[in-house]
JSON list of N, CA and C in Angstrom, two decimals:
[
{"chain": "X", "resi": 30, "resn": "MET", "atom": "N", "xyz": [-17.08, 32.68, 120.82]},
{"chain": "X", "resi": 30, "resn": "MET", "atom": "CA", "xyz": [-16.27, 32.57, 119.38]},
{"chain": "X", "resi": 30, "resn": "MET", "atom": "C", "xyz": [-17.03, 32.52, 118.04]},
{"chain": "X", "resi": 31, "resn": "TRP", "atom": "N", "xyz": [-16.75, 33.77, 117.40]},
{"chain": "X", "resi": 31, "resn": "TRP", "atom": "CA", "xyz": [-17.59, 33.83, 116.18]},
{"chain": "X", "resi": 31, "resn": "TRP", "atom": "C", "xyz": [-17.34, 32.23, 115.28]},
{"chain": "X", "resi": 32, "resn": "GLN", "atom": "N", "xyz": [-16.26, 31.70, 115.69]},
{"chain": "X", "resi": 32, "resn": "GLN", "atom": "CA", "xyz": [-16.21, 30.69, 114.51]},
{"chain": "X", "resi": 32, "resn": "GLN", "atom": "C", "xyz": [-17.42, 29.53, 114.85]},
{"chain": "X", "resi": 33, "resn": "LEU", "atom": "N", "xyz": [-17.89, 29.25, 116.13]},
{"chain": "X", "resi": 33, "resn": "LEU", "atom": "CA", "xyz": [-18.88, 28.37, 116.65]},
{"chain": "X", "resi": 33, "resn": "LEU", "atom": "C", "xyz": [-20.12, 29.04, 115.80]},
{"chain": "X", "resi": 34, "resn": "GLU", "atom": "N", "xyz": [-20.47, 30.45, 116.15]},
{"chain": "X", "resi": 34, "resn": "GLU", "atom": "CA", "xyz": [-21.62, 30.93, 115.99]},
{"chain": "X", "resi": 34, "resn": "GLU", "atom": "C", "xyz": [-21.81, 30.88, 114.40]},
{"chain": "X", "resi": 35, "resn": "ALA", "atom": "N", "xyz": [-20.88, 31.05, 113.66]},
{"chain": "X", "resi": 35, "resn": "ALA", "atom": "CA", "xyz": [-20.97, 30.96, 112.13]},
{"chain": "X", "resi": 35, "resn": "ALA", "atom": "C", "xyz": [-21.58, 29.51, 111.59]},
{"chain": "X", "resi": 36, "resn": "ASN", "atom": "N", "xyz": [-21.06, 28.42, 112.44]},
{"chain": "X", "resi": 36, "resn": "ASN", "atom": "CA", "xyz": [-21.46, 26.99, 112.10]},
{"chain": "X", "resi": 36, "resn": "ASN", "atom": "C", "xyz": [-22.62, 26.72, 112.96]},
{"chain": "X", "resi": 37, "resn": "GLY", "atom": "N", "xyz": [-23.40, 27.53, 113.30]},
{"chain": "X", "resi": 37, "resn": "GLY", "atom": "CA", "xyz": [-24.84, 26.84, 113.65]},
{"chain": "X", "resi": 37, "resn": "GLY", "atom": "C", "xyz": [-24.66, 26.95, 115.38]},
{"chain": "X", "resi": 38, "resn": "TYR", "atom": "N", "xyz": [-23.82, 27.23, 116.10]},
{"chain": "X", "resi": 38, "resn": "TYR", "atom": "CA", "xyz": [-23.52, 26.89, 117.38]},
{"chain": "X", "resi": 38, "resn": "TYR", "atom": "C", "xyz": [-24.20, 28.33, 117.81]},
{"chain": "X", "resi": 39, "resn": "VAL", "atom": "N", "xyz": [-25.19, 27.77, 119.11]},
{"chain": "X", "resi": 39, "resn": "VAL", "atom": "CA", "xyz": [-25.43, 29.12, 119.71]},
{"chain": "X", "resi": 39, "resn": "VAL", "atom": "C", "xyz": [-25.38, 29.18, 121.26]},
{"chain": "X", "resi": 40, "resn": "LEU", "atom": "N", "xyz": [-24.86, 30.11, 122.09]},
{"chain": "X", "resi": 40, "resn": "LEU", "atom": "CA", "xyz": [-24.66, 30.15, 123.34]},
{"chain": "X", "resi": 40, "resn": "LEU", "atom": "C", "xyz": [-25.81, 29.83, 124.51]},
{"chain": "X", "resi": 41, "resn": "VAL", "atom": "N", "xyz": [-25.52, 28.96, 124.93]},
{"chain": "X", "resi": 41, "resn": "VAL", "atom": "CA", "xyz": [-26.80, 28.29, 125.93]},
{"chain": "X", "resi": 41, "resn": "VAL", "atom": "C", "xyz": [-26.54, 28.93, 127.44]},
{"chain": "X", "resi": 42, "resn": "ARG", "atom": "N", "xyz": [-25.25, 29.08, 128.02]},
{"chain": "X", "resi": 42, "resn": "ARG", "atom": "CA", "xyz": [-25.01, 29.55, 129.09]},
{"chain": "X", "resi": 42, "resn": "ARG", "atom": "C", "xyz": [-23.77, 29.78, 129.62]},
{"chain": "X", "resi": 43, "resn": "HIS", "atom": "N", "xyz": [-23.85, 30.99, 129.97]},
{"chain": "X", "resi": 43, "resn": "HIS", "atom": "CA", "xyz": [-22.20, 31.71, 130.96]},
{"chain": "X", "resi": 43, "resn": "HIS", "atom": "C", "xyz": [-22.34, 30.90, 132.19]},
{"chain": "X", "resi": 44, "resn": "GLY", "atom": "N", "xyz": [-20.92, 30.11, 132.33]},
{"chain": "X", "resi": 44, "resn": "GLY", "atom": "CA", "xyz": [-20.61, 29.10, 133.52]},
{"chain": "X", "resi": 44, "resn": "GLY", "atom": "C", "xyz": [-19.69, 30.09, 134.35]},
{"chain": "X", "resi": 45, "resn": "GLY", "atom": "N", "xyz": [-18.96, 29.66, 135.00]},
{"chain": "X", "resi": 45, "resn": "GLY", "atom": "CA", "xyz": [-18.00, 30.23, 136.10]},
{"chain": "X", "resi": 45, "resn": "GLY", "atom": "C", "xyz": [-17.11, 30.93, 134.99]},
{"chain": "X", "resi": 46, "resn": "LYS", "atom": "N", "xyz": [-16.29, 30.04, 134.39]},
{"chain": "X", "resi": 46, "resn": "LYS", "atom": "CA", "xyz": [-15.06, 30.37, 133.76]},
{"chain": "X", "resi": 46, "resn": "LYS", "atom": "C", "xyz": [-15.20, 29.77, 132.35]},
{"chain": "X", "resi": 47, "resn": "HIS", "atom": "N", "xyz": [-16.31, 29.41, 131.80]},
{"chain": "X", "resi": 47, "resn": "HIS", "atom": "CA", "xyz": [-16.78, 28.63, 130.50]},
{"chain": "X", "resi": 47, "resn": "HIS", "atom": "C", "xyz": [-17.92, 29.12, 130.17]},
{"chain": "X", "resi": 48, "resn": "ASP", "atom": "N", "xyz": [-17.92, 28.97, 128.58]},
{"chain": "X", "resi": 48, "resn": "ASP", "atom": "CA", "xyz": [-19.35, 29.26, 128.00]},
{"chain": "X", "resi": 48, "resn": "ASP", "atom": "C", "xyz": [-19.85, 27.89, 127.47]},
{"chain": "X", "resi": 49, "resn": "TRP", "atom": "N", "xyz": [-21.31, 27.54, 127.46]},
{"chain": "X", "resi": 49, "resn": "TRP", "atom": "CA", "xyz": [-21.47, 26.30, 126.83]},
{"chain": "X", "resi": 49, "resn": "TRP", "atom": "C", "xyz": [-22.04, 26.78, 125.47]},
{"chain": "X", "resi": 50, "resn": "TYR", "atom": "N", "xyz": [-21.80, 26.02, 124.18]},
{"chain": "X", "resi": 50, "resn": "TYR", "atom": "CA", "xyz": [-22.25, 26.17, 122.99]},
{"chain": "X", "resi": 50, "resn": "TYR", "atom": "C", "xyz": [-22.93, 25.00, 122.47]},
{"chain": "X", "resi": 51, "resn": "HIS", "atom": "N", "xyz": [-24.17, 25.19, 122.16]},
{"chain": "X", "resi": 51, "resn": "HIS", "atom": "CA", "xyz": [-24.82, 23.79, 121.76]},
{"chain": "X", "resi": 51, "resn": "HIS", "atom": "C", "xyz": [-25.43, 24.12, 120.14]},
{"chain": "X", "resi": 52, "resn": "ASN", "atom": "N", "xyz": [-25.43, 23.11, 119.39]},
{"chain": "X", "resi": 52, "resn": "ASN", "atom": "CA", "xyz": [-25.68, 23.05, 118.12]},
{"chain": "X", "resi": 52, "resn": "ASN", "atom": "C", "xyz": [-26.90, 22.22, 117.77]},
{"chain": "X", "resi": 53, "resn": "PRO", "atom": "N", "xyz": [-28.08, 23.06, 118.11]},
{"chain": "X", "resi": 53, "resn": "PRO", "atom": "CA", "xyz": [-29.50, 22.19, 117.66]},
{"chain": "X", "resi": 53, "resn": "PRO", "atom": "C", "xyz": [-29.67, 20.97, 116.57]},
{"chain": "X", "resi": 54, "resn": "VAL", "atom": "N", "xyz": [-28.77, 21.31, 115.45]},
{"chain": "X", "resi": 54, "resn": "VAL", "atom": "CA", "xyz": [-28.87, 20.42, 114.47]},
{"chain": "X", "resi": 54, "resn": "VAL", "atom": "C", "xyz": [-28.16, 19.33, 114.87]},
{"chain": "X", "resi": 55, "resn": "THR", "atom": "N", "xyz": [-26.94, 18.79, 115.11]},
{"chain": "X", "resi": 55, "resn": "THR", "atom": "CA", "xyz": [-26.05, 18.27, 115.43]},
{"chain": "X", "resi": 55, "resn": "THR", "atom": "C", "xyz": [-26.10, 17.51, 117.00]},
{"chain": "X", "resi": 56, "resn": "ASN", "atom": "N", "xyz": [-26.84, 18.24, 117.71]},
{"chain": "X", "resi": 56, "resn": "ASN", "atom": "CA", "xyz": [-27.18, 17.94, 119.16]},
{"chain": "X", "resi": 56, "resn": "ASN", "atom": "C", "xyz": [-26.07, 17.91, 120.08]},
{"chain": "X", "resi": 57, "resn": "VAL", "atom": "N", "xyz": [-25.05, 18.82, 119.53]},
{"chain": "X", "resi": 57, "resn": "VAL", "atom": "CA", "xyz": [-23.56, 18.54, 120.25]},
{"chain": "X", "resi": 57, "resn": "VAL", "atom": "C", "xyz": [-23.51, 19.66, 121.18]},
{"chain": "X", "resi": 58, "resn": "SER", "atom": "N", "xyz": [-22.98, 19.21, 122.27]},
{"chain": "X", "resi": 58, "resn": "SER", "atom": "CA", "xyz": [-22.97, 20.55, 123.44]},
{"chain": "X", "resi": 58, "resn": "SER", "atom": "C", "xyz": [-21.25, 20.31, 123.62]},
{"chain": "X", "resi": 59, "resn": "GLN", "atom": "N", "xyz": [-20.68, 21.71, 123.89]},
{"chain": "X", "resi": 59, "resn": "GLN", "atom": "CA", "xyz": [-19.04, 21.89, 124.27]},
{"chain": "X", "resi": 59, "resn": "GLN", "atom": "C", "xyz": [-19.13, 23.21, 124.95]},
{"chain": "X", "resi": 60, "resn": "PRO", "atom": "N", "xyz": [-18.26, 22.78, 126.39]},
{"chain": "X", "resi": 60, "resn": "PRO", "atom": "CA", "xyz": [-18.13, 23.84, 127.19]},
{"chain": "X", "resi": 60, "resn": "PRO", "atom": "C", "xyz": [-16.77, 24.60, 126.47]},
{"chain": "X", "resi": 61, "resn": "VAL", "atom": "N", "xyz": [-16.69, 25.71, 126.60]},
{"chain": "X", "resi": 61, "resn": "VAL", "atom": "CA", "xyz": [-15.67, 27.13, 126.18]},
{"chain": "X", "resi": 61, "resn": "VAL", "atom": "C", "xyz": [-14.88, 27.64, 127.31]},
{"chain": "X", "resi": 62, "resn": "PRO", "atom": "N", "xyz": [-13.67, 27.46, 127.10]},
{"chain": "X", "resi": 62, "resn": "PRO", "atom": "CA", "xyz": [-13.13, 28.26, 128.39]},
{"chain": "X", "resi": 62, "resn": "PRO", "atom": "C", "xyz": [-13.15, 29.84, 127.72]},
{"chain": "X", "resi": 63, "resn": "ARG", "atom": "N", "xyz": [-13.59, 30.77, 128.90]},
{"chain": "X", "resi": 63, "resn": "ARG", "atom": "CA", "xyz": [-13.52, 32.44, 128.71]},
{"chain": "X", "resi": 63, "resn": "ARG", "atom": "C", "xyz": [-12.78, 33.31, 129.02]},
{"chain": "X", "resi": 64, "resn": "HIS", "atom": "N", "xyz": [-11.05, 32.61, 128.43]},
{"chain": "X", "resi": 64, "resn": "HIS", "atom": "CA", "xyz": [-10.19, 33.53, 128.57]},
{"chain": "X", "resi": 64, "resn": "HIS", "atom": "C", "xyz": [-9.99, 34.45, 127.87]},
{"chain": "X", "resi": 65, "resn": "THR", "atom": "N", "xyz": [-8.78, 35.35, 128.20]},
{"chain": "X", "resi": 65, "resn": "THR", "atom": "CA", "xyz": [-8.61, 36.40, 127.34]},
{"chain": "X", "resi": 65, "resn": "THR", "atom": "C", "xyz": [-7.63, 35.86, 126.01]},
{"chain": "X", "resi": 66, "resn": "GLU", "atom": "N", "xyz": [-7.09, 34.70, 126.63]},
{"chain": "X", "resi": 66, "resn": "GLU", "atom": "CA", "xyz": [-6.23, 33.87, 125.20]},
{"chain": "X", "resi": 66, "resn": "GLU", "atom": "C", "xyz": [-6.28, 32.57, 125.33]},
{"chain": "X", "resi": 67, "resn": "ILE", "atom": "N", "xyz": [-6.75, 31.57, 124.46]},
{"chain": "X", "resi": 67, "resn": "ILE", "atom": "CA", "xyz": [-6.88, 30.47, 124.57]},
{"chain": "X", "resi": 67, "resn": "ILE", "atom": "C", "xyz": [-5.60, 29.56, 124.11]},
{"chain": "X", "resi": 68, "resn": "ASN", "atom": "N", "xyz": [-5.31, 28.43, 124.62]},
{"chain": "X", "resi": 68, "resn": "ASN", "atom": "CA", "xyz": [-3.90, 27.84, 123.75]},
{"chain": "X", "resi": 68, "resn": "ASN", "atom": "C", "xyz": [-4.44, 27.48, 122.67]},
{"chain": "X", "resi": 69, "resn": "GLU", "atom": "N", "xyz": [-3.53, 27.77, 121.55]},
{"chain": "X", "resi": 69, "resn": "GLU", "atom": "CA", "xyz": [-4.11, 27.43, 120.08]},
{"chain": "X", "resi": 69, "resn": "GLU", "atom": "C", "xyz": [-4.34, 25.42, 119.82]},
{"chain": "X", "resi": 70, "resn": "HIS", "atom": "N", "xyz": [-3.72, 25.02, 120.82]},
{"chain": "X", "resi": 70, "resn": "HIS", "atom": "CA", "xyz": [-4.23, 23.72, 120.70]},
{"chain": "X", "resi": 70, "resn": "HIS", "atom": "C", "xyz": [-5.38, 23.25, 121.07]},
{"chain": "X", "resi": 71, "resn": "LEU", "atom": "N", "xyz": [-5.83, 23.97, 122.42]},
{"chain": "X", "resi": 71, "resn": "LEU", "atom": "CA", "xyz": [-6.95, 23.61, 123.19]},
{"chain": "X", "resi": 71, "resn": "LEU", "atom": "C", "xyz": [-8.01, 24.15, 122.25]},
{"chain": "X", "resi": 72, "resn": "ALA", "atom": "N", "xyz": [-7.79, 25.35, 121.48]},
{"chain": "X", "resi": 72, "resn": "ALA", "atom": "CA", "xyz": [-8.59, 25.55, 120.59]},
{"chain": "X", "resi": 72, "resn": "ALA", "atom": "C", "xyz": [-8.91, 24.94, 119.38]},
{"chain": "X", "resi": 73, "resn": "LYS", "atom": "N", "xyz": [-8.07, 24.00, 118.94]},
{"chain": "X", "resi": 73, "resn": "LYS", "atom": "CA", "xyz": [-8.07, 23.22, 117.82]},
{"chain": "X", "resi": 73, "resn": "LYS", "atom": "C", "xyz": [-8.82, 22.09, 118.17]},
{"chain": "X", "resi": 74, "resn": "CYS", "atom": "N", "xyz": [-8.33, 21.54, 119.57]},
{"chain": "X", "resi": 74, "resn": "CYS", "atom": "CA", "xyz": [-9.32, 20.50, 119.93]},
{"chain": "X", "resi": 74, "resn": "CYS", "atom": "C", "xyz": [-10.60, 20.61, 120.19]},
{"chain": "X", "resi": 75, "resn": "ILE", "atom": "N", "xyz": [-11.21, 21.82, 120.58]},
{"chain": "X", "resi": 75, "resn": "ILE", "atom": "CA", "xyz": [-12.61, 22.02, 120.63]},
{"chain": "X", "resi": 75, "resn": "ILE", "atom": "C", "xyz": [-13.21, 22.43, 119.68]},
{"chain": "X", "resi": 76, "resn": "LEU", "atom": "N", "xyz": [-12.70, 22.97, 118.29]},
{"chain": "X", "resi": 76, "resn": "LEU", "atom": "CA", "xyz": [-13.16, 22.99, 116.72]},
{"chain": "X", "resi": 76, "resn": "LEU", "atom": "C", "xyz": [-13.23, 21.40, 116.42]},
{"chain": "X", "resi": 77, "resn": "LYS", "atom": "N", "xyz": [-12.22, 20.91, 116.68]},
{"chain": "X", "resi": 77, "resn": "LYS", "atom": "CA", "xyz": [-12.66, 19.46, 115.93]},
{"chain": "X", "resi": 77, "resn": "LYS", "atom": "C", "xyz": [-13.47, 18.58, 116.52]},
{"chain": "X", "resi": 78, "resn": "ILE", "atom": "N", "xyz": [-13.82, 18.78, 117.80]},
{"chain": "X", "resi": 78, "resn": "ILE", "atom": "CA", "xyz": [-14.75, 17.92, 118.54]},
{"chain": "X", "resi": 78, "resn": "ILE", "atom": "C", "xyz": [-15.94, 18.17, 118.07]},
{"chain": "X", "resi": 79, "resn": "LEU", "atom": "N", "xyz": [-16.53, 19.76, 117.96]},
{"chain": "X", "resi": 79, "resn": "LEU", "atom": "CA", "xyz": [-17.20, 20.07, 117.47]},
{"chain": "X", "resi": 79, "resn": "LEU", "atom": "C", "xyz": [-17.75, 20.18, 116.13]},
{"chain": "X", "resi": 80, "resn": "SER", "atom": "N", "xyz": [-16.60, 20.03, 115.08]},
{"chain": "X", "resi": 80, "resn": "SER", "atom": "CA", "xyz": [-16.88, 19.98, 113.85]},
{"chain": "X", "resi": 80, "resn": "SER", "atom": "C", "xyz": [-17.06, 18.35, 113.29]},
{"chain": "X", "resi": 81, "resn": "ASN", "atom": "N", "xyz": [-16.99, 17.26, 114.22]},
{"chain": "X", "resi": 81, "resn": "ASN", "atom": "CA", "xyz": [-17.23, 15.92, 114.34]},
{"chain": "X", "resi": 81, "resn": "ASN", "atom": "C", "xyz": [-18.16, 14.85, 115.07]},
{"chain": "X", "resi": 82, "resn": "PRO", "atom": "N", "xyz": [-19.38, 15.92, 114.78]},
{"chain": "X", "resi": 82, "resn": "PRO", "atom": "CA", "xyz": [-20.34, 15.16, 115.74]},
{"chain": "X", "resi": 82, "resn": "PRO", "atom": "C", "xyz": [-20.33, 13.54, 115.83]}
]
């Protein structure tokens, strides 16, 4: 997700169905599903979690 990388998150690893992103400044990590389409509600929840450490 380019929004995460633009906000300082780096891709830590590829999992089975998820990628893990980590922000070294806030020390917050979050799995992000690697699907062709992500539900809008899920995307908003992920961005909310990552933007509020």
